[in-house]
Short mmCIF file of N, CA, C and O in Angstrom, two decimals:
data_model
loop_
_atom_site.label_atom_id
_atom_site.label_comp_id
_atom_site.label_asym_id
_atom_site.label_seq_id
_atom_site.Cartn_x
_atom_site.Cartn_y
_atom_site.Cartn_z
N MET A 14 0.88 -5.43 13.54
CA MET A 14 -0.53 -5.38 13.24
C MET A 14 -1.36 -6.10 14.31
O MET A 14 -2.39 -5.62 14.70
N LEU A 15 -0.89 -7.28 14.72
CA LEU A 15 -1.66 -8.03 15.70
C LEU A 15 -1.69 -7.35 17.06
O LEU A 15 -2.64 -7.50 17.80
N ASN A 16 -0.65 -6.58 17.37
CA ASN A 16 -0.65 -5.86 18.65
C ASN A 16 -1.85 -4.94 18.75
O ASN A 16 -2.40 -4.76 19.83
N SER A 17 -2.26 -4.35 17.64
CA SER A 17 -3.36 -3.39 17.67
C SER A 17 -4.72 -4.06 17.84
O SER A 17 -5.69 -3.38 18.14
N VAL A 18 -4.81 -5.35 17.68
CA VAL A 18 -6.09 -6.04 17.83
C VAL A 18 -6.16 -6.88 19.10
O VAL A 18 -7.18 -7.48 19.37
N LYS A 19 -5.10 -6.90 19.86
CA LYS A 19 -5.07 -7.78 21.05
C LYS A 19 -6.28 -7.55 21.95
O LYS A 19 -6.90 -8.50 22.42
N ASP A 20 -6.63 -6.30 22.19
CA ASP A 20 -7.75 -6.00 23.10
C ASP A 20 -9.11 -6.20 22.45
O ASP A 20 -10.12 -6.21 23.14
N GLU A 21 -9.14 -6.37 21.13
CA GLU A 21 -10.40 -6.51 20.43
C GLU A 21 -10.85 -7.97 20.29
O GLU A 21 -12.01 -8.23 19.99
N VAL A 22 -9.95 -8.91 20.49
CA VAL A 22 -10.25 -10.32 20.26
C VAL A 22 -10.11 -11.07 21.58
O VAL A 22 -9.04 -11.09 22.17
N GLU A 23 -11.20 -11.66 22.02
CA GLU A 23 -11.21 -12.31 23.34
C GLU A 23 -10.10 -13.33 23.49
O GLU A 23 -9.40 -13.36 24.50
N PHE A 24 -9.91 -14.19 22.51
CA PHE A 24 -8.87 -15.21 22.57
C PHE A 24 -7.50 -14.59 22.84
O PHE A 24 -6.74 -15.08 23.66
N LEU A 25 -7.21 -13.48 22.17
CA LEU A 25 -5.91 -12.84 22.34
C LEU A 25 -5.79 -12.15 23.69
O LEU A 25 -4.72 -12.13 24.29
N ARG A 26 -6.88 -11.59 24.19
CA ARG A 26 -6.86 -10.93 25.51
C ARG A 26 -6.51 -11.90 26.61
O ARG A 26 -5.93 -11.53 27.62
N GLU A 27 -6.88 -13.15 26.43
CA GLU A 27 -6.67 -14.16 27.47
C GLU A 27 -5.25 -14.72 27.50
O GLU A 27 -4.88 -15.42 28.43
N LEU A 28 -4.44 -14.40 26.50
CA LEU A 28 -3.08 -14.92 26.43
C LEU A 28 -2.15 -14.12 27.34
O LEU A 28 -2.28 -12.90 27.45
N SER A 29 -1.20 -14.82 27.94
CA SER A 29 -0.15 -14.12 28.70
C SER A 29 0.74 -13.41 27.68
O SER A 29 0.66 -13.65 26.48
N SER A 30 1.60 -12.53 28.16
CA SER A 30 2.51 -11.81 27.26
C SER A 30 3.36 -12.77 26.46
O SER A 30 3.56 -12.59 25.25
N SER A 31 3.86 -13.79 27.11
CA SER A 31 4.70 -14.79 26.43
C SER A 31 3.90 -15.56 25.38
O SER A 31 4.37 -15.77 24.26
N GLU A 32 2.70 -15.98 25.75
CA GLU A 32 1.86 -16.72 24.80
C GLU A 32 1.49 -15.83 23.61
O GLU A 32 1.46 -16.31 22.47
N PHE A 33 1.22 -14.55 23.88
CA PHE A 33 0.87 -13.63 22.81
C PHE A 33 2.05 -13.45 21.85
O PHE A 33 1.88 -13.47 20.64
N ARG A 34 3.25 -13.29 22.40
CA ARG A 34 4.44 -13.17 21.54
C ARG A 34 4.61 -14.41 20.67
O ARG A 34 4.91 -14.31 19.48
N ASP A 35 4.42 -15.60 21.25
CA ASP A 35 4.53 -16.84 20.49
C ASP A 35 3.48 -16.91 19.40
O ASP A 35 3.75 -17.32 18.28
N PHE A 36 2.25 -16.49 19.73
CA PHE A 36 1.17 -16.50 18.75
C PHE A 36 1.47 -15.55 17.60
O PHE A 36 1.31 -15.90 16.43
N VAL A 37 1.92 -14.34 17.92
CA VAL A 37 2.25 -13.35 16.89
C VAL A 37 3.35 -13.89 15.99
O VAL A 37 3.28 -13.79 14.77
N SER A 38 4.38 -14.49 16.58
CA SER A 38 5.48 -15.04 15.79
C SER A 38 4.97 -16.12 14.84
O SER A 38 5.34 -16.14 13.66
N CYS A 39 4.14 -16.99 15.34
CA CYS A 39 3.60 -18.07 14.51
C CYS A 39 2.72 -17.50 13.40
O CYS A 39 2.86 -17.89 12.23
N ALA A 40 1.85 -16.56 13.72
CA ALA A 40 0.98 -15.96 12.71
C ALA A 40 1.80 -15.23 11.65
O ALA A 40 1.48 -15.29 10.45
N GLN A 41 2.88 -14.57 12.06
CA GLN A 41 3.75 -13.87 11.10
C GLN A 41 4.41 -14.88 10.17
O GLN A 41 4.55 -14.62 8.97
N ASN A 42 4.83 -16.01 10.71
CA ASN A 42 5.43 -17.05 9.86
C ASN A 42 4.44 -17.54 8.81
O ASN A 42 4.80 -17.76 7.66
N ILE A 43 3.20 -17.68 9.21
CA ILE A 43 2.17 -18.11 8.26
C ILE A 43 1.93 -17.04 7.21
O ILE A 43 1.85 -17.33 6.02
N MET A 44 1.84 -15.77 7.63
CA MET A 44 1.62 -14.69 6.67
C MET A 44 2.81 -14.54 5.73
O MET A 44 2.65 -14.10 4.59
N ASP A 45 3.99 -14.92 6.18
CA ASP A 45 5.16 -14.87 5.30
C ASP A 45 4.97 -15.74 4.07
O ASP A 45 5.58 -15.50 3.04
N SER A 46 4.12 -16.76 4.20
CA SER A 46 3.90 -17.66 3.06
C SER A 46 2.85 -17.11 2.09
O SER A 46 2.57 -17.73 1.07
N ALA A 47 2.29 -15.95 2.38
CA ALA A 47 1.33 -15.32 1.46
C ALA A 47 2.04 -14.98 0.15
O ALA A 47 3.24 -14.71 0.15
N PRO A 48 1.32 -14.97 -0.95
CA PRO A 48 1.94 -14.62 -2.24
C PRO A 48 2.59 -13.24 -2.18
O PRO A 48 2.08 -12.31 -1.54
N LEU A 49 3.72 -13.11 -2.84
CA LEU A 49 4.50 -11.87 -2.83
C LEU A 49 3.65 -10.66 -3.25
O LEU A 49 3.73 -9.60 -2.62
N ALA A 50 2.83 -10.82 -4.25
CA ALA A 50 2.00 -9.70 -4.72
C ALA A 50 1.07 -9.20 -3.62
O ALA A 50 0.83 -8.00 -3.48
N ARG A 51 0.54 -10.10 -2.80
CA ARG A 51 -0.36 -9.71 -1.71
C ARG A 51 0.42 -8.98 -0.61
O ARG A 51 -0.06 -8.01 -0.04
N LYS A 52 1.63 -9.44 -0.31
CA LYS A 52 2.46 -8.76 0.69
C LYS A 52 2.82 -7.35 0.20
O LYS A 52 2.77 -6.39 0.96
N GLN A 53 3.16 -7.24 -1.07
CA GLN A 53 3.51 -5.93 -1.64
C GLN A 53 2.31 -5.00 -1.60
O GLN A 53 2.45 -3.80 -1.35
N TYR A 54 1.13 -5.52 -1.83
CA TYR A 54 -0.10 -4.74 -1.76
C TYR A 54 -0.26 -4.13 -0.37
O TYR A 54 -0.57 -2.95 -0.23
N VAL A 55 -0.02 -4.92 0.67
CA VAL A 55 -0.13 -4.42 2.04
C VAL A 55 0.92 -3.35 2.30
O VAL A 55 0.63 -2.27 2.83
N LEU A 56 2.15 -3.61 1.90
CA LEU A 56 3.24 -2.68 2.18
C LEU A 56 3.15 -1.39 1.38
O LEU A 56 3.73 -0.37 1.78
N ALA A 57 2.41 -1.39 0.29
CA ALA A 57 2.29 -0.20 -0.56
C ALA A 57 1.24 0.79 -0.04
O ALA A 57 1.07 1.86 -0.61
N ALA A 58 0.60 0.47 1.06
CA ALA A 58 -0.42 1.37 1.62
C ALA A 58 0.20 2.71 1.97
O ALA A 58 1.38 2.80 2.32
N SER A 59 -0.62 3.76 1.90
CA SER A 59 -0.11 5.12 2.12
C SER A 59 0.08 5.47 3.60
O SER A 59 0.82 6.38 3.92
N ASP A 60 -0.61 4.75 4.50
CA ASP A 60 -0.45 5.01 5.94
C ASP A 60 -0.80 3.75 6.72
O ASP A 60 -1.22 2.75 6.15
N ARG A 61 -0.61 3.81 8.05
CA ARG A 61 -0.83 2.62 8.89
C ARG A 61 -2.29 2.16 8.87
O ARG A 61 -2.57 0.98 8.90
N SER A 62 -3.21 3.10 8.80
CA SER A 62 -4.63 2.74 8.77
C SER A 62 -4.95 1.94 7.51
O SER A 62 -5.61 0.89 7.57
N GLU A 63 -4.47 2.43 6.38
CA GLU A 63 -4.71 1.71 5.12
C GLU A 63 -3.96 0.38 5.12
O GLU A 63 -4.45 -0.62 4.63
N GLN A 64 -2.77 0.37 5.72
CA GLN A 64 -2.00 -0.87 5.79
C GLN A 64 -2.76 -1.91 6.61
O GLN A 64 -2.83 -3.08 6.24
N ARG A 65 -3.35 -1.49 7.72
CA ARG A 65 -4.15 -2.40 8.55
C ARG A 65 -5.33 -2.93 7.76
O ARG A 65 -5.64 -4.12 7.79
N GLN A 66 -6.00 -2.06 7.01
CA GLN A 66 -7.14 -2.48 6.20
C GLN A 66 -6.70 -3.51 5.16
O GLN A 66 -7.36 -4.54 4.96
N ARG A 67 -5.60 -3.23 4.49
CA ARG A 67 -5.10 -4.16 3.46
C ARG A 67 -4.64 -5.47 4.08
O ARG A 67 -4.85 -6.54 3.49
N PHE A 68 -4.01 -5.41 5.25
CA PHE A 68 -3.59 -6.63 5.96
C PHE A 68 -4.82 -7.49 6.24
O PHE A 68 -4.81 -8.70 6.01
N ASP A 69 -5.89 -6.85 6.72
CA ASP A 69 -7.13 -7.59 7.00
C ASP A 69 -7.68 -8.23 5.73
O ASP A 69 -8.13 -9.37 5.75
N GLU A 70 -7.63 -7.50 4.62
CA GLU A 70 -8.10 -8.05 3.34
C GLU A 70 -7.32 -9.30 2.97
O GLU A 70 -7.88 -10.32 2.58
N VAL A 71 -5.99 -9.20 3.07
CA VAL A 71 -5.13 -10.33 2.71
C VAL A 71 -5.39 -11.51 3.65
O VAL A 71 -5.47 -12.66 3.22
N ALA A 72 -5.53 -11.21 4.93
CA ALA A 72 -5.78 -12.27 5.89
C ALA A 72 -7.11 -12.97 5.61
O ALA A 72 -7.26 -14.16 5.88
N LEU A 73 -8.06 -12.22 5.06
CA LEU A 73 -9.38 -12.79 4.79
C LEU A 73 -9.51 -13.39 3.40
O LEU A 73 -10.54 -13.99 3.08
N ASP A 74 -8.47 -13.25 2.56
CA ASP A 74 -8.51 -13.81 1.21
C ASP A 74 -8.94 -15.27 1.24
O ASP A 74 -9.75 -15.71 0.45
N ASN A 75 -8.34 -16.01 2.11
CA ASN A 75 -8.67 -17.42 2.25
C ASN A 75 -8.83 -17.71 3.73
O ASN A 75 -8.08 -18.46 4.33
N ARG A 76 -9.83 -17.04 4.32
CA ARG A 76 -10.00 -17.03 5.77
C ARG A 76 -10.11 -18.42 6.37
O ARG A 76 -9.48 -18.71 7.39
N ALA A 77 -10.91 -19.28 5.79
CA ALA A 77 -11.11 -20.61 6.37
C ALA A 77 -9.78 -21.37 6.43
O ALA A 77 -9.43 -21.95 7.46
N LYS A 78 -9.04 -21.35 5.33
CA LYS A 78 -7.76 -22.05 5.30
C LYS A 78 -6.78 -21.43 6.30
O LYS A 78 -6.09 -22.13 7.03
N LEU A 79 -6.72 -20.09 6.34
CA LEU A 79 -5.82 -19.41 7.25
C LEU A 79 -6.17 -19.70 8.70
O LEU A 79 -5.30 -20.00 9.51
N LYS A 80 -7.46 -19.64 9.04
CA LYS A 80 -7.88 -19.92 10.41
C LYS A 80 -7.52 -21.35 10.81
O LYS A 80 -7.06 -21.60 11.92
N GLN A 81 -7.72 -22.30 9.90
CA GLN A 81 -7.37 -23.69 10.19
C GLN A 81 -5.87 -23.83 10.41
O GLN A 81 -5.43 -24.53 11.32
N GLN A 82 -5.09 -23.19 9.57
CA GLN A 82 -3.63 -23.28 9.69
C GLN A 82 -3.16 -22.66 10.98
O GLN A 82 -2.32 -23.23 11.68
N ILE A 83 -3.68 -21.49 11.34
CA ILE A 83 -3.29 -20.85 12.60
C ILE A 83 -3.71 -21.71 13.78
O ILE A 83 -2.93 -21.91 14.72
N ALA A 84 -4.92 -22.24 13.76
CA ALA A 84 -5.39 -23.09 14.86
C ALA A 84 -4.50 -24.33 14.99
O ALA A 84 -4.15 -24.74 16.10
N ARG A 85 -4.13 -24.91 13.87
CA ARG A 85 -3.32 -26.12 13.88
C ARG A 85 -1.90 -25.84 14.34
O ARG A 85 -1.33 -26.56 15.15
N GLU A 86 -1.32 -24.76 13.85
CA GLU A 86 0.10 -24.51 14.10
C GLU A 86 0.36 -23.56 15.27
O GLU A 86 1.44 -23.61 15.84
N CYS A 87 -0.60 -22.73 15.61
CA CYS A 87 -0.39 -21.71 16.64
C CYS A 87 -1.26 -21.91 17.86
O CYS A 87 -1.12 -21.19 18.85
N GLY A 88 -2.22 -22.81 17.79
CA GLY A 88 -3.19 -22.98 18.86
C GLY A 88 -2.58 -23.50 20.08
O GLY A 88 -2.76 -23.24 21.19
#
């Protein structure tokens, strides 16, 4: 999912390939801690477009907390 937004987010565009892989890995580890029901909601999407939309919804559920955690652990 994050690969598809790399060119859309300035911070991500500025990362080297290695840094981007590390960032994606860290962000995936954080998303792994999302409640099971929310992960299942994303995976139950009918296609990749809907899955991306649902992923964004889940990521924004608690956006402030998630952004702080990513900045702290992945920055």
